[in-house]
mmCIF file of C-alpha atoms in Angstrom:
data_model
loop_
_atom_site.group_PDB
_atom_site.id
_atom_site.type_symbol
_atom_site.label_atom_id
_atom_site.label_comp_id
_atom_site.label_asym_id
_atom_site.label_seq_id
_atom_site.Cartn_x
_atom_site.Cartn_y
_atom_site.Cartn_z
ATOM 1 C CA VAL A 190 -6.906 -16.016 -3.536
ATOM 2 C CA VAL A 191 -3.926 -13.700 -4.058
ATOM 3 C CA PRO A 192 -6.049 -10.492 -4.333
ATOM 4 C CA VAL A 193 -7.967 -11.434 -1.171
ATOM 5 C CA LEU A 194 -4.729 -12.036 0.744
ATOM 6 C CA ALA A 195 -3.322 -8.762 -0.595
ATOM 7 C CA GLY A 196 -6.409 -6.903 0.608
ATOM 8 C CA LEU A 197 -6.124 -8.447 4.066
ATOM 9 C CA LEU A 198 -2.429 -7.578 4.189
ATOM 10 C CA LEU A 199 -3.220 -3.974 3.297
ATOM 11 C CA ALA A 200 -5.742 -3.794 6.144
ATOM 12 C CA ALA A 201 -3.228 -5.302 8.567
ATOM 13 C CA LEU A 202 -0.429 -2.910 7.593
ATOM 14 C CA PHE A 203 -2.657 0.165 7.854
ATOM 15 C CA PRO A 204 -5.232 -0.522 10.609
ATOM 16 C CA SER A 205 -7.968 2.098 10.491
ATOM 17 C CA SER A 206 -8.331 2.141 14.293
ATOM 18 C CA ARG A 207 -4.831 3.624 14.672
ATOM 19 C CA GLY A 208 -6.137 7.164 14.387
ATOM 20 C CA ILE A 209 -8.504 6.835 17.378
ATOM 21 C CA ALA A 210 -6.688 7.988 20.524
ATOM 22 C CA ASP A 211 -9.337 7.176 23.147
ATOM 23 C CA PRO A 212 -8.929 3.463 24.080
ATOM 24 C CA VAL A 213 -12.627 3.115 24.959
ATOM 25 C CA GLU A 214 -13.752 4.558 21.631
ATOM 26 C CA ARG A 215 -11.117 2.484 19.842
ATOM 27 C CA SER A 216 -12.499 -0.688 21.413
ATOM 28 C CA LYS A 217 -16.049 0.274 20.379
ATOM 29 C CA TYR A 218 -14.809 1.033 16.884
ATOM 30 C CA ARG A 219 -13.216 -2.389 16.536
ATOM 31 C CA TRP A 220 -16.433 -4.122 17.597
ATOM 32 C CA ILE A 221 -18.484 -2.021 15.196
ATOM 33 C CA GLN A 222 -15.929 -2.649 12.436
ATOM 34 C CA ALA A 223 -16.127 -6.430 12.943
ATOM 35 C CA LEU A 224 -19.934 -6.439 12.903
ATOM 36 C CA THR A 225 -19.967 -4.057 9.942
ATOM 37 C CA LEU A 226 -17.787 -6.509 8.032
ATOM 38 C CA ILE A 227 -20.410 -9.207 8.615
ATOM 39 C CA GLY A 228 -23.141 -6.857 7.412
ATOM 40 C CA ALA A 229 -21.087 -5.964 4.351
ATOM 41 C CA LEU A 230 -20.467 -9.620 3.479
ATOM 42 C CA LEU A 231 -24.159 -10.478 3.808
ATOM 43 C CA GLY A 232 -25.065 -7.391 1.773
ATOM 44 C CA ALA A 233 -22.566 -8.352 -0.922
ATOM 45 C CA LYS A 234 -24.208 -11.767 -1.237
ATOM 46 C CA LEU A 235 -27.767 -10.440 -1.107
ATOM 47 C CA ALA A 236 -27.049 -7.851 -3.801
ATOM 48 C CA ALA A 237 -25.579 -10.540 -6.058
ATOM 49 C CA VAL A 238 -28.615 -12.806 -5.556
ATOM 50 C CA ILE A 239 -30.878 -9.916 -6.525
ATOM 51 C CA GLY A 240 -28.691 -8.523 -9.285
ATOM 52 C CA ASP A 241 -27.579 -11.764 -10.935
ATOM 53 C CA LEU A 242 -30.552 -14.069 -10.261
ATOM 54 C CA GLY A 243 -33.469 -11.628 -10.134
ATOM 55 C CA TRP A 244 -34.678 -12.468 -6.609
ATOM 56 C CA PRO A 245 -37.367 -11.961 -5.328
ATOM 57 C CA LEU A 246 -39.031 -11.359 -8.695
ATOM 58 C CA GLU A 247 -37.917 -14.871 -9.613
ATOM 59 C CA PRO A 248 -37.734 -17.853 -7.223
ATOM 60 C CA VAL A 249 -34.232 -18.755 -6.097
ATOM 61 C CA GLY A 250 -33.121 -21.795 -4.113
ATOM 62 C CA LEU A 251 -31.205 -21.428 -0.864
ATOM 63 C CA ASP A 252 -28.135 -23.001 -2.468
ATOM 64 C CA ALA A 253 -27.923 -20.040 -4.870
ATOM 65 C CA PHE A 254 -27.008 -17.791 -1.953
ATOM 66 C CA PHE A 255 -23.813 -19.794 -1.511
ATOM 67 C CA LEU A 256 -23.053 -20.348 -5.196
ATOM 68 C CA VAL A 257 -23.541 -16.802 -6.500
ATOM 69 C CA GLY A 258 -20.728 -14.268 -6.302
ATOM 70 C CA ARG A 259 -20.544 -11.020 -4.351
ATOM 71 C CA SER A 260 -21.212 -7.372 -5.194
ATOM 72 C CA ILE A 261 -19.197 -4.397 -3.977
ATOM 73 C CA THR A 262 -22.306 -2.211 -4.275
ATOM 74 C CA GLY A 263 -24.110 -4.385 -1.747
ATOM 75 C CA ALA A 264 -21.058 -4.511 0.505
ATOM 76 C CA LEU A 265 -20.686 -0.718 0.611
ATOM 77 C CA LEU A 266 -24.395 -0.015 1.013
ATOM 78 C CA PHE A 267 -25.150 -2.603 3.707
ATOM 79 C CA GLY A 268 -21.826 -1.988 5.417
ATOM 80 C CA PHE A 269 -22.714 1.690 5.749
ATOM 81 C CA LEU A 270 -26.223 0.917 7.040
ATOM 82 C CA THR A 271 -24.896 -1.639 9.537
ATOM 83 C CA ALA A 272 -22.330 0.797 10.930
ATOM 84 C CA GLU A 273 -24.908 3.571 11.266
ATOM 85 C CA LEU A 274 -27.363 1.287 13.076
ATOM 86 C CA LEU A 275 -24.690 0.096 15.513
ATOM 87 C CA LYS A 276 -23.463 3.527 16.594
ATOM 88 C CA LYS A 277 -26.344 4.198 18.981
ATOM 89 C CA PRO A 278 -26.319 0.790 20.771
ATOM 90 C CA PHE A 279 -22.555 1.099 21.247
ATOM 91 C CA ASP A 280 -22.849 4.791 22.203
ATOM 92 C CA TYR A 281 -20.138 5.504 19.660
ATOM 93 C CA ARG A 282 -19.614 9.248 19.318
ATOM 94 C CA THR A 283 -16.379 9.529 17.299
ATOM 95 C CA PRO A 284 -16.830 11.088 13.802
ATOM 96 C CA PRO A 285 -16.415 8.864 10.707
ATOM 97 C CA ASN A 286 -12.914 7.467 10.235
ATOM 98 C CA ASP A 287 -11.140 9.103 7.282
ATOM 99 C CA ARG A 288 -8.257 6.646 7.612
ATOM 100 C CA PHE A 289 -10.605 3.764 6.787
ATOM 101 C CA ALA A 290 -12.061 5.710 3.858
ATOM 102 C CA MET A 291 -8.541 6.397 2.577
ATOM 103 C CA ILE A 292 -7.540 2.705 2.575
ATOM 104 C CA LEU A 293 -10.822 1.249 1.271
ATOM 105 C CA PRO A 294 -10.461 2.277 -2.416
ATOM 106 C CA PHE A 295 -7.105 0.479 -2.656
ATOM 107 C CA SER A 296 -8.649 -2.685 -1.156
ATOM 108 C CA ILE A 297 -11.472 -2.555 -3.717
ATOM 109 C CA ALA A 298 -8.957 -2.017 -6.527
ATOM 110 C CA ILE A 299 -7.104 -5.157 -5.407
ATOM 111 C CA GLY A 300 -10.402 -7.037 -5.479
ATOM 112 C CA ARG A 301 -10.981 -5.902 -9.054
ATOM 113 C CA VAL A 302 -7.662 -7.489 -9.997
ATOM 114 C CA GLY A 303 -9.266 -10.760 -8.875
ATOM 115 C CA CYS A 304 -12.293 -10.051 -11.065
ATOM 116 C CA MET A 305 -10.034 -9.577 -14.069
ATOM 117 C CA LEU A 306 -8.105 -12.777 -13.328
ATOM 118 C CA VAL A 307 -11.217 -14.970 -13.114
ATOM 119 C CA GLY A 308 -13.087 -13.156 -15.902
ATOM 120 C CA CYS A 309 -16.149 -12.043 -13.943
ATOM 121 C CA CYS A 310 -17.980 -8.690 -14.021
ATOM 122 C CA GLY A 311 -17.582 -8.514 -17.799
ATOM 123 C CA GLY A 312 -18.901 -5.753 -20.011
ATOM 124 C CA ARG A 313 -21.021 -5.753 -23.126
ATOM 125 C CA GLU A 314 -19.641 -6.653 -26.528
ATOM 126 C CA THR A 315 -18.117 -3.635 -28.222
ATOM 127 C CA GLU A 316 -15.785 -2.506 -30.975
ATOM 128 C CA SER A 317 -14.481 0.343 -28.822
ATOM 129 C CA LEU A 318 -10.772 1.123 -28.778
ATOM 130 C CA PHE A 319 -10.821 0.267 -25.070
ATOM 131 C CA ALA A 320 -12.229 -3.226 -25.631
ATOM 132 C CA LEU A 321 -10.401 -6.307 -24.358
ATOM 133 C CA PRO A 322 -11.027 -9.966 -25.293
ATOM 134 C CA ASP A 323 -12.726 -12.273 -22.795
ATOM 135 C CA GLU A 324 -11.798 -15.953 -22.332
ATOM 136 C CA HIS A 325 -13.663 -16.772 -25.593
ATOM 137 C CA GLY A 326 -11.974 -14.017 -27.582
ATOM 138 C CA VAL A 327 -15.078 -11.798 -27.645
ATOM 139 C CA MET A 328 -14.220 -8.095 -27.425
ATOM 140 C CA ARG A 329 -15.949 -6.487 -24.445
ATOM 141 C CA HIS A 330 -15.853 -3.348 -22.329
ATOM 142 C CA PRO A 331 -13.291 -4.075 -19.554
ATOM 143 C CA THR A 332 -15.630 -2.813 -16.831
ATOM 144 C CA ALA A 333 -13.600 -4.454 -14.057
ATOM 145 C CA LEU A 334 -10.584 -2.480 -15.300
ATOM 146 C CA TYR A 335 -12.644 0.725 -15.362
ATOM 147 C CA ASP A 336 -13.602 0.066 -11.738
ATOM 148 C CA LEU A 337 -10.006 -0.691 -10.771
ATOM 149 C CA LEU A 338 -8.728 2.555 -12.317
ATOM 150 C CA PHE A 339 -11.546 4.542 -10.704
ATOM 151 C CA HIS A 340 -10.688 3.274 -7.233
ATOM 152 C CA LEU A 341 -6.956 3.699 -7.679
ATOM 153 C CA GLY A 342 -7.520 7.322 -8.666
ATOM 154 C CA LEU A 343 -9.961 7.792 -5.799
ATOM 155 C CA GLY A 344 -7.511 6.267 -3.330
ATOM 156 C CA VAL A 345 -4.706 8.592 -4.411
ATOM 157 C CA ALA A 346 -7.045 11.589 -4.154
ATOM 158 C CA PHE A 347 -8.250 10.513 -0.696
ATOM 159 C CA VAL A 348 -4.667 10.163 0.575
ATOM 160 C CA ALA A 349 -3.973 13.755 -0.475
ATOM 161 C CA MET A 350 -7.269 14.989 0.948
ATOM 162 C CA GLN A 351 -6.798 13.187 4.255
ATOM 163 C CA ARG A 352 -3.337 14.651 4.717
ATOM 164 C CA ARG A 353 -4.637 18.155 4.042
ATOM 165 C CA GLY A 354 -7.763 17.764 6.160
ATOM 166 C CA VAL A 355 -10.053 18.277 3.158
ATOM 167 C CA MET A 356 -13.610 16.915 3.608
ATOM 168 C CA LYS A 357 -12.682 15.884 7.145
ATOM 169 C CA HIS A 358 -14.859 13.043 8.481
ATOM 170 C CA ARG A 359 -16.694 12.908 5.143
ATOM 171 C CA LEU A 360 -14.401 10.915 2.874
ATOM 172 C CA PHE A 361 -16.432 7.709 3.106
ATOM 173 C CA ALA A 362 -19.632 9.626 2.392
ATOM 174 C CA LEU A 363 -17.899 11.153 -0.627
ATOM 175 C CA HIS A 364 -16.872 7.648 -1.711
ATOM 176 C CA LEU A 365 -20.520 6.543 -1.659
ATOM 177 C CA VAL A 366 -21.578 9.558 -3.728
ATOM 178 C CA LEU A 367 -18.823 9.262 -6.313
ATOM 179 C CA TYR A 368 -18.928 5.492 -6.686
ATOM 180 C CA GLY A 369 -22.727 5.415 -6.685
ATOM 181 C CA THR A 370 -22.709 7.870 -9.598
ATOM 182 C CA PHE A 371 -19.865 6.115 -11.414
ATOM 183 C CA ARG A 372 -21.375 2.654 -11.019
ATOM 184 C CA PHE A 373 -24.829 3.765 -12.159
ATOM 185 C CA PHE A 374 -23.475 4.870 -15.548
ATOM 186 C CA VAL A 375 -20.905 2.065 -15.927
ATOM 187 C CA GLU A 376 -23.758 -0.431 -15.519
ATOM 188 C CA PHE A 377 -24.928 0.560 -18.998
ATOM 189 C CA LEU A 378 -21.649 -0.928 -20.271
ATOM 190 C CA ARG A 379 -21.834 -4.102 -18.165
ATOM 191 C CA ASP A 380 -23.501 -7.338 -19.180
ATOM 192 C CA SER A 381 -25.942 -7.206 -16.255
ATOM 193 C CA ARG A 382 -29.482 -8.566 -16.317
ATOM 194 C CA LEU A 383 -32.240 -5.961 -16.241
ATOM 195 C CA TYR A 384 -34.329 -5.806 -13.097
ATOM 196 C CA ALA A 385 -36.617 -2.764 -13.212
ATOM 197 C CA GLY A 386 -37.392 -1.604 -16.745
ATOM 198 C CA PRO A 387 -34.144 -0.548 -18.463
ATOM 199 C CA PHE A 388 -32.187 -0.614 -15.199
ATOM 200 C CA SER A 389 -30.268 -3.374 -13.458
ATOM 201 C CA ALA A 390 -30.594 -4.098 -9.757
ATOM 202 C CA TYR A 391 -27.050 -2.829 -9.336
ATOM 203 C CA GLN A 392 -28.175 0.556 -10.621
ATOM 204 C CA LEU A 393 -30.874 0.617 -7.962
ATOM 205 C CA PHE A 394 -28.250 -0.173 -5.331
ATOM 206 C CA SER A 395 -26.090 2.590 -6.802
ATOM 207 C CA VAL A 396 -28.910 5.119 -6.394
ATOM 208 C CA ALA A 397 -29.406 3.992 -2.781
ATOM 209 C CA MET A 398 -25.659 4.317 -2.210
ATOM 210 C CA LEU A 399 -25.702 7.827 -3.670
ATOM 211 C CA ALA A 400 -28.620 8.808 -1.411
ATOM 212 C CA CYS A 401 -26.870 7.454 1.698
ATOM 213 C CA GLY A 402 -23.698 9.313 0.772
ATOM 214 C CA LEU A 403 -25.519 12.610 0.278
ATOM 215 C CA PHE A 404 -27.309 12.177 3.599
ATOM 216 C CA SER A 405 -24.027 11.462 5.376
ATOM 217 C CA LEU A 406 -22.360 14.482 3.748
ATOM 218 C CA TRP A 407 -25.181 16.686 4.997
ATOM 219 C CA ARG A 408 -25.181 15.098 8.455
ATOM 220 C CA HIS A 409 -21.439 15.593 8.990
ATOM 221 C CA ALA A 410 -21.162 18.995 7.313
ATOM 222 C CA PRO A 411 -19.131 21.524 9.337
ATOM 223 C CA SER A 412 -21.209 23.750 11.555
ATOM 224 C CA THR A 413 -21.750 27.247 10.197
ATOM 225 C CA GLU A 414 -22.929 28.663 13.521
ATOM 226 C CA PRO A 415 -20.712 31.468 14.851
ATOM 227 C CA ILE A 416 -18.612 30.612 17.903
ATOM 228 C CA GLN A 417 -19.636 32.722 20.861
ATOM 229 C CA ALA A 418 -16.891 34.142 23.040
ATOM 230 C CA THR A 419 -16.999 33.051 26.677
ATOM 231 C CA SER A 420 -15.700 34.868 29.713
ATOM 232 C CA PRO A 421 -12.827 33.233 31.561
ATOM 233 C CA ALA A 422 -13.754 31.443 34.763
ATOM 234 C CA THR A 423 -13.201 33.478 37.939
#
C-alpha cells in the first residue's frame, strides 16, 4: 500500500499536464491520460494472465483475471497503444509529453519497492555475488532490485535530458526502447514460465515494446528538411 500511495503522491506533486500551456490541449491531455491509465491497468492484468498463467494456450477461469498480479510490461505497452489510438478521436496535436516520461521511471521504481516487500517478481536460484535470499532463504537473482536500479538511473538521466532539451518529445519512446531491451535480457534471470519455446510471454511483450518505441522515435524524429526563407508581408 505504501509504494502505491507514494507513486500517487509523486504524480500529484509533479502533474505532467503542467507543461501544456494551451488550456484546450491541456483538457484533452487530461482526458487521454485518464483513459490511458485504464488501458494501462487492463494491459497490466492481461499481460500477467498471459505471462503467469499461460492464457490462451491454457484455459483460465475468469476469477484468475482478478487474482493474478500485474505486469509493468503490459502497462507500458497497452498504455502507449491506448494513448496513440485516442489522439485522433480527441484531435490531440501536442507532441509527446517529456514531463510525463521524466516522472514515470521514478513511479515504476517505487512500485518495485512494493515487489521487494511482498516477495514477488523473484529471480532464478543462483550462487551469484548479487544473490539475495527469498522468504524461504533460497538465494535468487534480485530481479526486482535490478529493475528498481534501472529505473532510478533512467529517471535521473531523463531529468538531465529534459532540462537540456535532449531527445525532445521522444523520452517516452526512448523509455520503451531501453526498458524493452533491458527486460528481454533480465527475463532470462527471472523465474518466469516459458510461453513460446525458450522465451517467456514477458519477453514477447518486451519485443513489442521495443518495436513501438523504435516506431515512435522514428515518427517524432526532428525534421531534416531545410527551412525556406520567406519574404516579409507587404
